[in-house]
mmCIF file of C-alpha atoms and ligand atoms in Angstrom:
data_model
loop_
_atom_site.group_PDB
_atom_site.id
_atom_site.type_symbol
_atom_site.label_atom_id
_atom_site.label_comp_id
_atom_site.label_asym_id
_atom_site.label_seq_id
_atom_site.Cartn_x
_atom_site.Cartn_y
_atom_site.Cartn_z
ATOM 1 C CA MET B 1 0.000 0.000 0.000
ATOM 2 C CA GLY B 2 1.118 3.598 -0.483
ATOM 3 C CA GLY B 3 2.758 5.654 2.290
ATOM 4 C CA TRP B 4 0.623 7.646 4.647
ATOM 5 C CA ALA B 5 2.435 10.755 3.470
ATOM 6 C CA GLU B 6 0.351 10.550 0.318
ATOM 7 C CA ARG B 7 -2.801 10.832 2.331
ATOM 8 C CA VAL B 8 -4.275 13.630 4.335
ATOM 9 C CA ARG B 9 -5.862 13.865 7.675
ATOM 10 C CA CYS B 10 -9.030 15.700 8.564
ATOM 11 C CA GLN B 11 -8.675 18.211 11.343
ATOM 12 C CA ILE B 12 -11.935 18.231 13.233
ATOM 13 C CA SER B 13 -14.225 21.086 12.202
ATOM 14 C CA SER B 14 -11.477 22.573 10.071
ATOM 15 C CA PRO B 15 -10.913 22.737 6.330
ATOM 16 C CA ILE B 16 -7.165 22.383 6.903
ATOM 17 C CA VAL B 17 -5.630 19.102 5.847
ATOM 18 C CA THR B 18 -2.235 17.888 6.984
ATOM 19 C CA ASN B 19 -0.051 14.948 6.142
ATOM 20 C CA MET B 20 -0.643 11.695 7.957
ATOM 21 C CA PRO B 21 2.369 10.637 10.049
ATOM 22 C CA THR B 22 4.542 8.144 8.198
ATOM 23 C CA THR B 23 6.052 6.552 11.278
ATOM 24 C CA GLY B 24 4.510 4.495 14.032
ATOM 25 C CA SER B 25 2.390 2.135 11.986
ATOM 26 C CA ASP B 26 2.832 -1.233 10.346
ATOM 27 C CA ALA B 27 1.682 -1.764 6.771
ATOM 28 C CA GLY B 28 -1.694 -3.435 6.652
ATOM 29 C CA ALA B 29 -2.176 -3.495 10.432
ATOM 30 C CA ILE B 30 -5.516 -2.543 11.950
ATOM 31 C CA VAL B 31 -6.853 -2.561 15.501
ATOM 32 C CA VAL B 32 -10.552 -3.316 15.939
ATOM 33 C CA LEU B 33 -12.466 -2.057 18.985
ATOM 34 C CA VAL B 34 -15.666 -3.834 20.072
ATOM 35 C CA SER B 35 -18.192 -3.783 22.900
ATOM 36 C CA GLY B 36 -20.396 -6.785 22.269
ATOM 37 C CA TYR B 37 -21.322 -9.564 19.915
ATOM 38 C CA GLY B 38 -18.710 -8.783 17.303
ATOM 39 C CA SER B 39 -20.322 -9.984 14.079
ATOM 40 C CA ASN B 40 -18.690 -7.073 12.240
ATOM 41 C CA LEU B 41 -15.365 -8.066 13.753
ATOM 42 C CA GLN B 42 -15.962 -11.665 12.641
ATOM 43 C CA ALA B 43 -16.500 -10.497 9.078
ATOM 44 C CA LEU B 44 -13.119 -8.733 9.206
ATOM 45 C CA ILE B 45 -11.452 -11.791 10.765
ATOM 46 C CA ASP B 46 -12.844 -14.002 7.992
ATOM 47 C CA ALA B 47 -11.821 -11.587 5.246
ATOM 48 C CA SER B 48 -8.305 -11.125 6.592
ATOM 49 C CA ALA B 49 -7.674 -14.876 6.462
ATOM 50 C CA ASP B 50 -7.090 -14.307 2.749
ATOM 51 C CA PRO B 51 -3.660 -12.668 2.221
ATOM 52 C CA ALA B 52 -5.021 -10.938 -0.876
ATOM 53 C CA TYR B 53 -7.293 -8.896 1.377
ATOM 54 C CA GLY B 54 -4.174 -7.081 2.582
ATOM 55 C CA VAL B 55 -5.311 -6.452 6.147
ATOM 56 C CA ARG B 56 -3.865 -7.911 9.360
ATOM 57 C CA ILE B 57 -5.852 -7.520 12.577
ATOM 58 C CA ALA B 58 -3.020 -6.721 14.982
ATOM 59 C CA ALA B 59 -5.274 -6.645 18.045
ATOM 60 C CA VAL B 60 -8.858 -6.442 19.230
ATOM 61 C CA GLY B 61 -9.654 -4.102 22.112
ATOM 62 C CA ALA B 62 -12.795 -3.727 24.190
ATOM 63 C CA ASP B 63 -14.226 -1.470 26.866
ATOM 64 C CA ARG B 64 -15.623 -4.460 28.799
ATOM 65 C CA ASP B 65 -14.843 -8.093 29.639
ATOM 66 C CA ASP B 66 -16.772 -11.244 28.875
ATOM 67 C CA ILE B 67 -18.086 -10.387 25.465
ATOM 68 C CA GLU B 68 -18.386 -12.568 22.428
ATOM 69 C CA GLY B 69 -16.303 -10.100 20.427
ATOM 70 C CA LEU B 70 -13.242 -10.837 22.577
ATOM 71 C CA ASP B 71 -13.888 -14.586 22.338
ATOM 72 C CA ARG B 72 -14.021 -14.319 18.559
ATOM 73 C CA ALA B 73 -10.593 -12.656 18.574
ATOM 74 C CA ARG B 74 -9.096 -15.229 20.949
ATOM 75 C CA ARG B 75 -10.448 -18.106 18.852
ATOM 76 C CA ALA B 76 -8.708 -16.542 15.854
ATOM 77 C CA GLY B 77 -5.449 -16.172 17.788
ATOM 78 C CA ILE B 78 -5.571 -12.368 17.736
ATOM 79 C CA PRO B 79 -4.141 -10.458 20.746
ATOM 80 C CA THR B 80 -6.792 -8.744 22.867
ATOM 81 C CA PHE B 81 -6.893 -6.002 25.473
ATOM 82 C CA VAL B 82 -9.587 -4.522 27.694
ATOM 83 C CA CYS B 83 -9.675 -0.865 28.719
ATOM 84 C CA ARG B 84 -12.595 -0.182 31.087
ATOM 85 C CA VAL B 85 -13.751 3.341 31.903
ATOM 86 C CA ALA B 86 -14.430 2.260 35.503
ATOM 87 C CA ASP B 87 -10.732 1.505 36.016
ATOM 88 C CA PHE B 88 -9.738 5.157 35.524
ATOM 89 C CA GLU B 89 -10.290 8.270 37.611
ATOM 90 C CA THR B 90 -11.510 10.321 34.702
ATOM 91 C CA ARG B 91 -12.869 9.729 31.266
ATOM 92 C CA SER B 92 -9.924 11.550 29.717
ATOM 93 C CA ARG B 93 -7.446 9.232 31.450
ATOM 94 C CA TRP B 94 -9.372 6.273 30.102
ATOM 95 C CA ASP B 95 -9.262 7.836 26.659
ATOM 96 C CA ALA B 96 -5.485 8.404 26.840
ATOM 97 C CA ALA B 97 -4.956 4.832 28.062
ATOM 98 C CA LEU B 98 -7.073 3.479 25.236
ATOM 99 C CA ALA B 99 -5.019 5.480 22.749
ATOM 100 C CA SER B 100 -1.751 4.118 24.101
ATOM 101 C CA GLN B 101 -3.060 0.528 24.145
ATOM 102 C CA VAL B 102 -4.078 0.878 20.515
ATOM 103 C CA ALA B 103 -0.793 2.587 19.591
ATOM 104 C CA ALA B 104 1.174 -0.372 20.962
ATOM 105 C CA TYR B 105 -0.074 -2.397 17.983
ATOM 106 C CA ARG B 106 1.004 0.271 15.458
ATOM 107 C CA PRO B 107 -2.147 0.223 13.340
ATOM 108 C CA GLU B 108 -2.559 2.120 10.115
ATOM 109 C CA LEU B 109 -6.296 2.174 10.644
ATOM 110 C CA VAL B 110 -8.476 1.771 13.739
ATOM 111 C CA VAL B 111 -11.908 0.235 13.209
ATOM 112 C CA LEU B 112 -14.693 0.790 15.718
ATOM 113 C CA ALA B 113 -17.016 -2.156 15.100
ATOM 114 C CA GLY B 114 -19.887 -1.942 17.543
ATOM 115 C CA PHE B 115 -17.700 -0.033 20.025
ATOM 116 C CA MET B 116 -20.175 1.727 22.289
ATOM 117 C CA LYS B 117 -17.950 4.497 23.645
ATOM 118 C CA LEU B 118 -17.064 7.890 22.235
ATOM 119 C CA THR B 119 -13.364 8.332 21.767
ATOM 120 C CA GLY B 120 -12.007 11.596 23.185
ATOM 121 C CA GLU B 121 -9.358 14.216 22.566
ATOM 122 C CA ALA B 122 -6.236 12.165 23.269
ATOM 123 C CA PHE B 123 -7.455 9.332 21.080
ATOM 124 C CA LEU B 124 -8.372 11.644 18.220
ATOM 125 C CA ARG B 125 -5.070 13.498 18.484
ATOM 126 C CA GLN B 126 -3.315 10.242 17.753
ATOM 127 C CA PHE B 127 -5.814 8.426 15.547
ATOM 128 C CA GLY B 128 -8.122 11.129 14.193
ATOM 129 C CA GLY B 129 -8.385 10.857 10.430
ATOM 130 C CA ARG B 130 -7.548 7.151 10.519
ATOM 131 C CA THR B 131 -10.317 5.767 12.712
ATOM 132 C CA VAL B 132 -13.560 4.573 11.135
ATOM 133 C CA ASN B 133 -16.851 3.594 12.706
ATOM 134 C CA THR B 134 -20.053 2.006 11.471
ATOM 135 C CA HIS B 135 -23.480 3.381 12.250
ATOM 136 C CA PRO B 136 -26.694 1.413 11.641
ATOM 137 C CA ALA B 137 -28.554 4.273 9.913
ATOM 138 C CA LEU B 138 -28.070 6.533 6.913
ATOM 139 C CA SER B 139 -26.202 9.519 8.332
ATOM 140 C CA PRO B 140 -27.015 12.251 9.046
ATOM 141 C CA SER B 141 -30.281 10.558 10.108
ATOM 142 C CA PHE B 142 -30.724 8.970 13.514
ATOM 143 C CA PRO B 143 -27.309 9.426 15.162
ATOM 144 C CA GLY B 144 -26.636 7.660 18.446
ATOM 145 C CA VAL B 145 -27.250 4.179 19.727
ATOM 146 C CA HIS B 146 -30.886 3.674 18.646
ATOM 147 C CA GLY B 147 -30.608 4.077 14.873
ATOM 148 C CA PRO B 148 -32.811 1.113 13.879
ATOM 149 C CA ARG B 149 -35.476 1.893 16.506
ATOM 150 C CA GLU B 150 -35.637 5.575 15.590
ATOM 151 C CA ALA B 151 -35.861 4.777 11.866
ATOM 152 C CA LEU B 152 -38.758 2.425 12.555
ATOM 153 C CA ASP B 153 -40.528 4.899 14.870
ATOM 154 C CA TYR B 154 -40.120 7.700 12.349
ATOM 155 C CA GLY B 155 -41.679 5.554 9.633
ATOM 156 C CA VAL B 156 -38.917 5.869 7.035
ATOM 157 C CA LYS B 157 -39.176 3.412 4.153
ATOM 158 C CA VAL B 158 -35.441 3.188 3.580
ATOM 159 C CA THR B 159 -32.684 3.207 6.152
ATOM 160 C CA GLY B 160 -29.264 1.562 6.114
ATOM 161 C CA CYS B 161 -25.750 1.892 7.422
ATOM 162 C CA THR B 162 -22.900 4.350 7.223
ATOM 163 C CA LEU B 163 -19.146 3.940 7.464
ATOM 164 C CA PHE B 164 -17.501 7.195 8.508
ATOM 165 C CA VAL B 165 -14.207 8.674 9.649
ATOM 166 C CA VAL B 166 -14.545 9.372 13.365
ATOM 167 C CA ASP B 167 -14.529 12.983 14.541
ATOM 168 C CA ALA B 168 -15.457 14.523 17.887
ATOM 169 C CA GLY B 169 -19.205 14.308 17.295
ATOM 170 C CA ILE B 170 -21.709 11.487 17.567
ATOM 171 C CA ASP B 171 -21.797 9.732 14.194
ATOM 172 C CA THR B 172 -20.995 13.023 12.447
ATOM 173 C CA GLY B 173 -17.677 12.300 10.714
ATOM 174 C CA PRO B 174 -16.945 12.398 6.977
ATOM 175 C CA ILE B 175 -18.758 9.572 5.200
ATOM 176 C CA VAL B 176 -16.768 6.768 3.576
ATOM 177 C CA ALA B 177 -19.659 4.606 2.369
ATOM 178 C CA GLN B 178 -23.366 3.960 2.839
ATOM 179 C CA ARG B 179 -25.718 1.081 2.068
ATOM 180 C CA ALA B 180 -29.487 1.384 1.802
ATOM 181 C CA VAL B 181 -31.803 -1.148 3.444
ATOM 182 C CA GLU B 182 -35.544 -1.221 2.820
ATOM 183 C CA VAL B 183 -37.832 -1.066 5.848
ATOM 184 C CA ARG B 184 -40.571 -3.713 5.682
ATOM 185 C CA ASP B 185 -44.095 -3.275 7.037
ATOM 186 C CA ASP B 186 -43.671 -6.181 9.437
ATOM 187 C CA ASP B 187 -40.181 -5.231 10.674
ATOM 188 C CA SER B 188 -39.365 -5.215 14.365
ATOM 189 C CA VAL B 189 -36.303 -3.371 15.640
ATOM 190 C CA GLU B 190 -34.514 -6.722 15.724
ATOM 191 C CA THR B 191 -35.376 -7.879 12.187
ATOM 192 C CA LEU B 192 -34.536 -4.472 10.756
ATOM 193 C CA HIS B 193 -31.245 -4.246 12.644
ATOM 194 C CA GLU B 194 -30.279 -7.771 11.512
ATOM 195 C CA ARG B 195 -30.793 -6.822 7.842
ATOM 196 C CA ILE B 196 -28.861 -3.606 8.393
ATOM 197 C CA LYS B 197 -26.033 -5.583 9.987
ATOM 198 C CA THR B 198 -25.837 -7.901 6.981
ATOM 199 C CA ALA B 199 -25.312 -4.854 4.754
ATOM 200 C CA GLU B 200 -23.009 -3.286 7.331
ATOM 201 C CA ARG B 201 -20.645 -6.276 7.429
ATOM 202 C CA GLN B 202 -20.284 -6.344 3.651
ATOM 203 C CA MET B 203 -19.706 -2.585 3.513
ATOM 204 C CA LEU B 204 -17.149 -2.727 6.325
ATOM 205 C CA VAL B 205 -15.135 -5.562 4.797
ATOM 206 C CA ASP B 206 -15.201 -3.980 1.370
ATOM 207 C CA TYR B 207 -14.166 -0.485 2.460
ATOM 208 C CA VAL B 208 -11.690 -1.322 5.219
ATOM 209 C CA GLY B 209 -9.862 -3.477 2.680
ATOM 210 C CA ARG B 210 -9.868 -0.712 0.095
ATOM 211 C CA MET B 211 -8.781 1.951 2.566
ATOM 212 C CA VAL B 212 -5.875 -0.138 3.845
ATOM 213 C CA ARG B 213 -4.739 -1.440 0.463
ATOM 214 C CA ASN B 214 -5.082 1.795 -1.467
ATOM 215 C CA GLY B 215 -4.940 4.588 1.088
ATOM 216 C CA PHE B 216 -7.477 7.378 1.315
ATOM 217 C CA SER B 217 -7.777 11.082 1.805
ATOM 218 C CA VAL B 218 -10.176 13.255 3.745
ATOM 219 C CA THR B 219 -10.659 16.821 2.558
ATOM 220 C CA GLU B 220 -13.215 18.699 4.585
ATOM 221 C CA ARG B 221 -16.150 16.233 4.409
ATOM 222 C CA LYS B 222 -15.079 14.378 1.318
ATOM 223 C CA VAL B 223 -13.456 10.981 1.662
ATOM 224 C CA THR B 224 -11.661 9.662 -1.391
ATOM 225 C CA ILE B 225 -10.142 6.209 -1.648
ATOM 226 C CA SER B 226 -7.059 6.318 -3.828
HETATM 227 C C1 LIG R 301 -23.743 -2.674 14.641
HETATM 228 O O1 LIG R 301 -24.992 -2.511 14.013
HETATM 229 C C2 LIG R 301 -23.088 -1.340 14.879
HETATM 230 O O2 LIG R 301 -23.282 -0.433 13.866
HETATM 231 C C3 LIG R 301 -23.792 -0.890 16.119
HETATM 232 O O3 LIG R 301 -23.878 -2.046 16.909
HETATM 233 C C4 LIG R 301 -23.882 -3.181 16.064
HETATM 234 C C5 LIG R 301 -22.751 -4.060 16.466
HETATM 235 O O4 LIG R 301 -22.903 -5.350 15.981
HETATM 236 N N1 LIG R 301 -23.106 0.199 16.748
HETATM 237 P P1 LIG R 301 -21.784 -6.470 16.203
HETATM 238 O O5 LIG R 301 -21.337 -6.381 17.658
HETATM 239 O O6 LIG R 301 -20.687 -6.195 15.246
HETATM 240 O O7 LIG R 301 -22.490 -7.766 15.909
#
């Protein structure tokens, strides 16, 4: 893949773009952060078994213990770490610790895959512009943790999922990709979310691979994969 110097980094709420650091990361390495079931993580694990995919999951981190996401990583022989907010005096110390745990694995890209915490200033200083997250709605609609429920309650006929570059807001970052999912008359929150997750996994695998293999740039709100 090309050097990070060829890519640019989005400064939060600023049109200024700067060069991505060229040191401190290993080619093809990603760290995935999870909080739960980890089906998106599993899709990345499965895809990265093929060397042609070009992505190596260097570690999986979580903000809690005893979750299926961590078990999935262990079964695949991937190093894991847990960084719990409750173990730190302040949220910002937790955030700085999370950043240094992630940095230890020298990722080119950090993937939040069902990670239910907002990353803070220290994390974004180090990984802003190269951290992506998935959201189970079509941004800018229905930000936050109840995307499928709010889409259903609102009565939209089409919803979907969004892959975006993380910034300081809640699901507000520059959009990498989106997939539309039709809402059916008989959908429950669960059936709708399951169909969204099917689309989400495919989108995530497709775009994480492309971003890592080809590099990408973020200019203001526009994400371009090289
Ligand atoms: C995904 O829909 C993600 O967008 C949302 O939570 C879900 C996580 O699913 N934040 P999983 O843990 O990857 O199965």
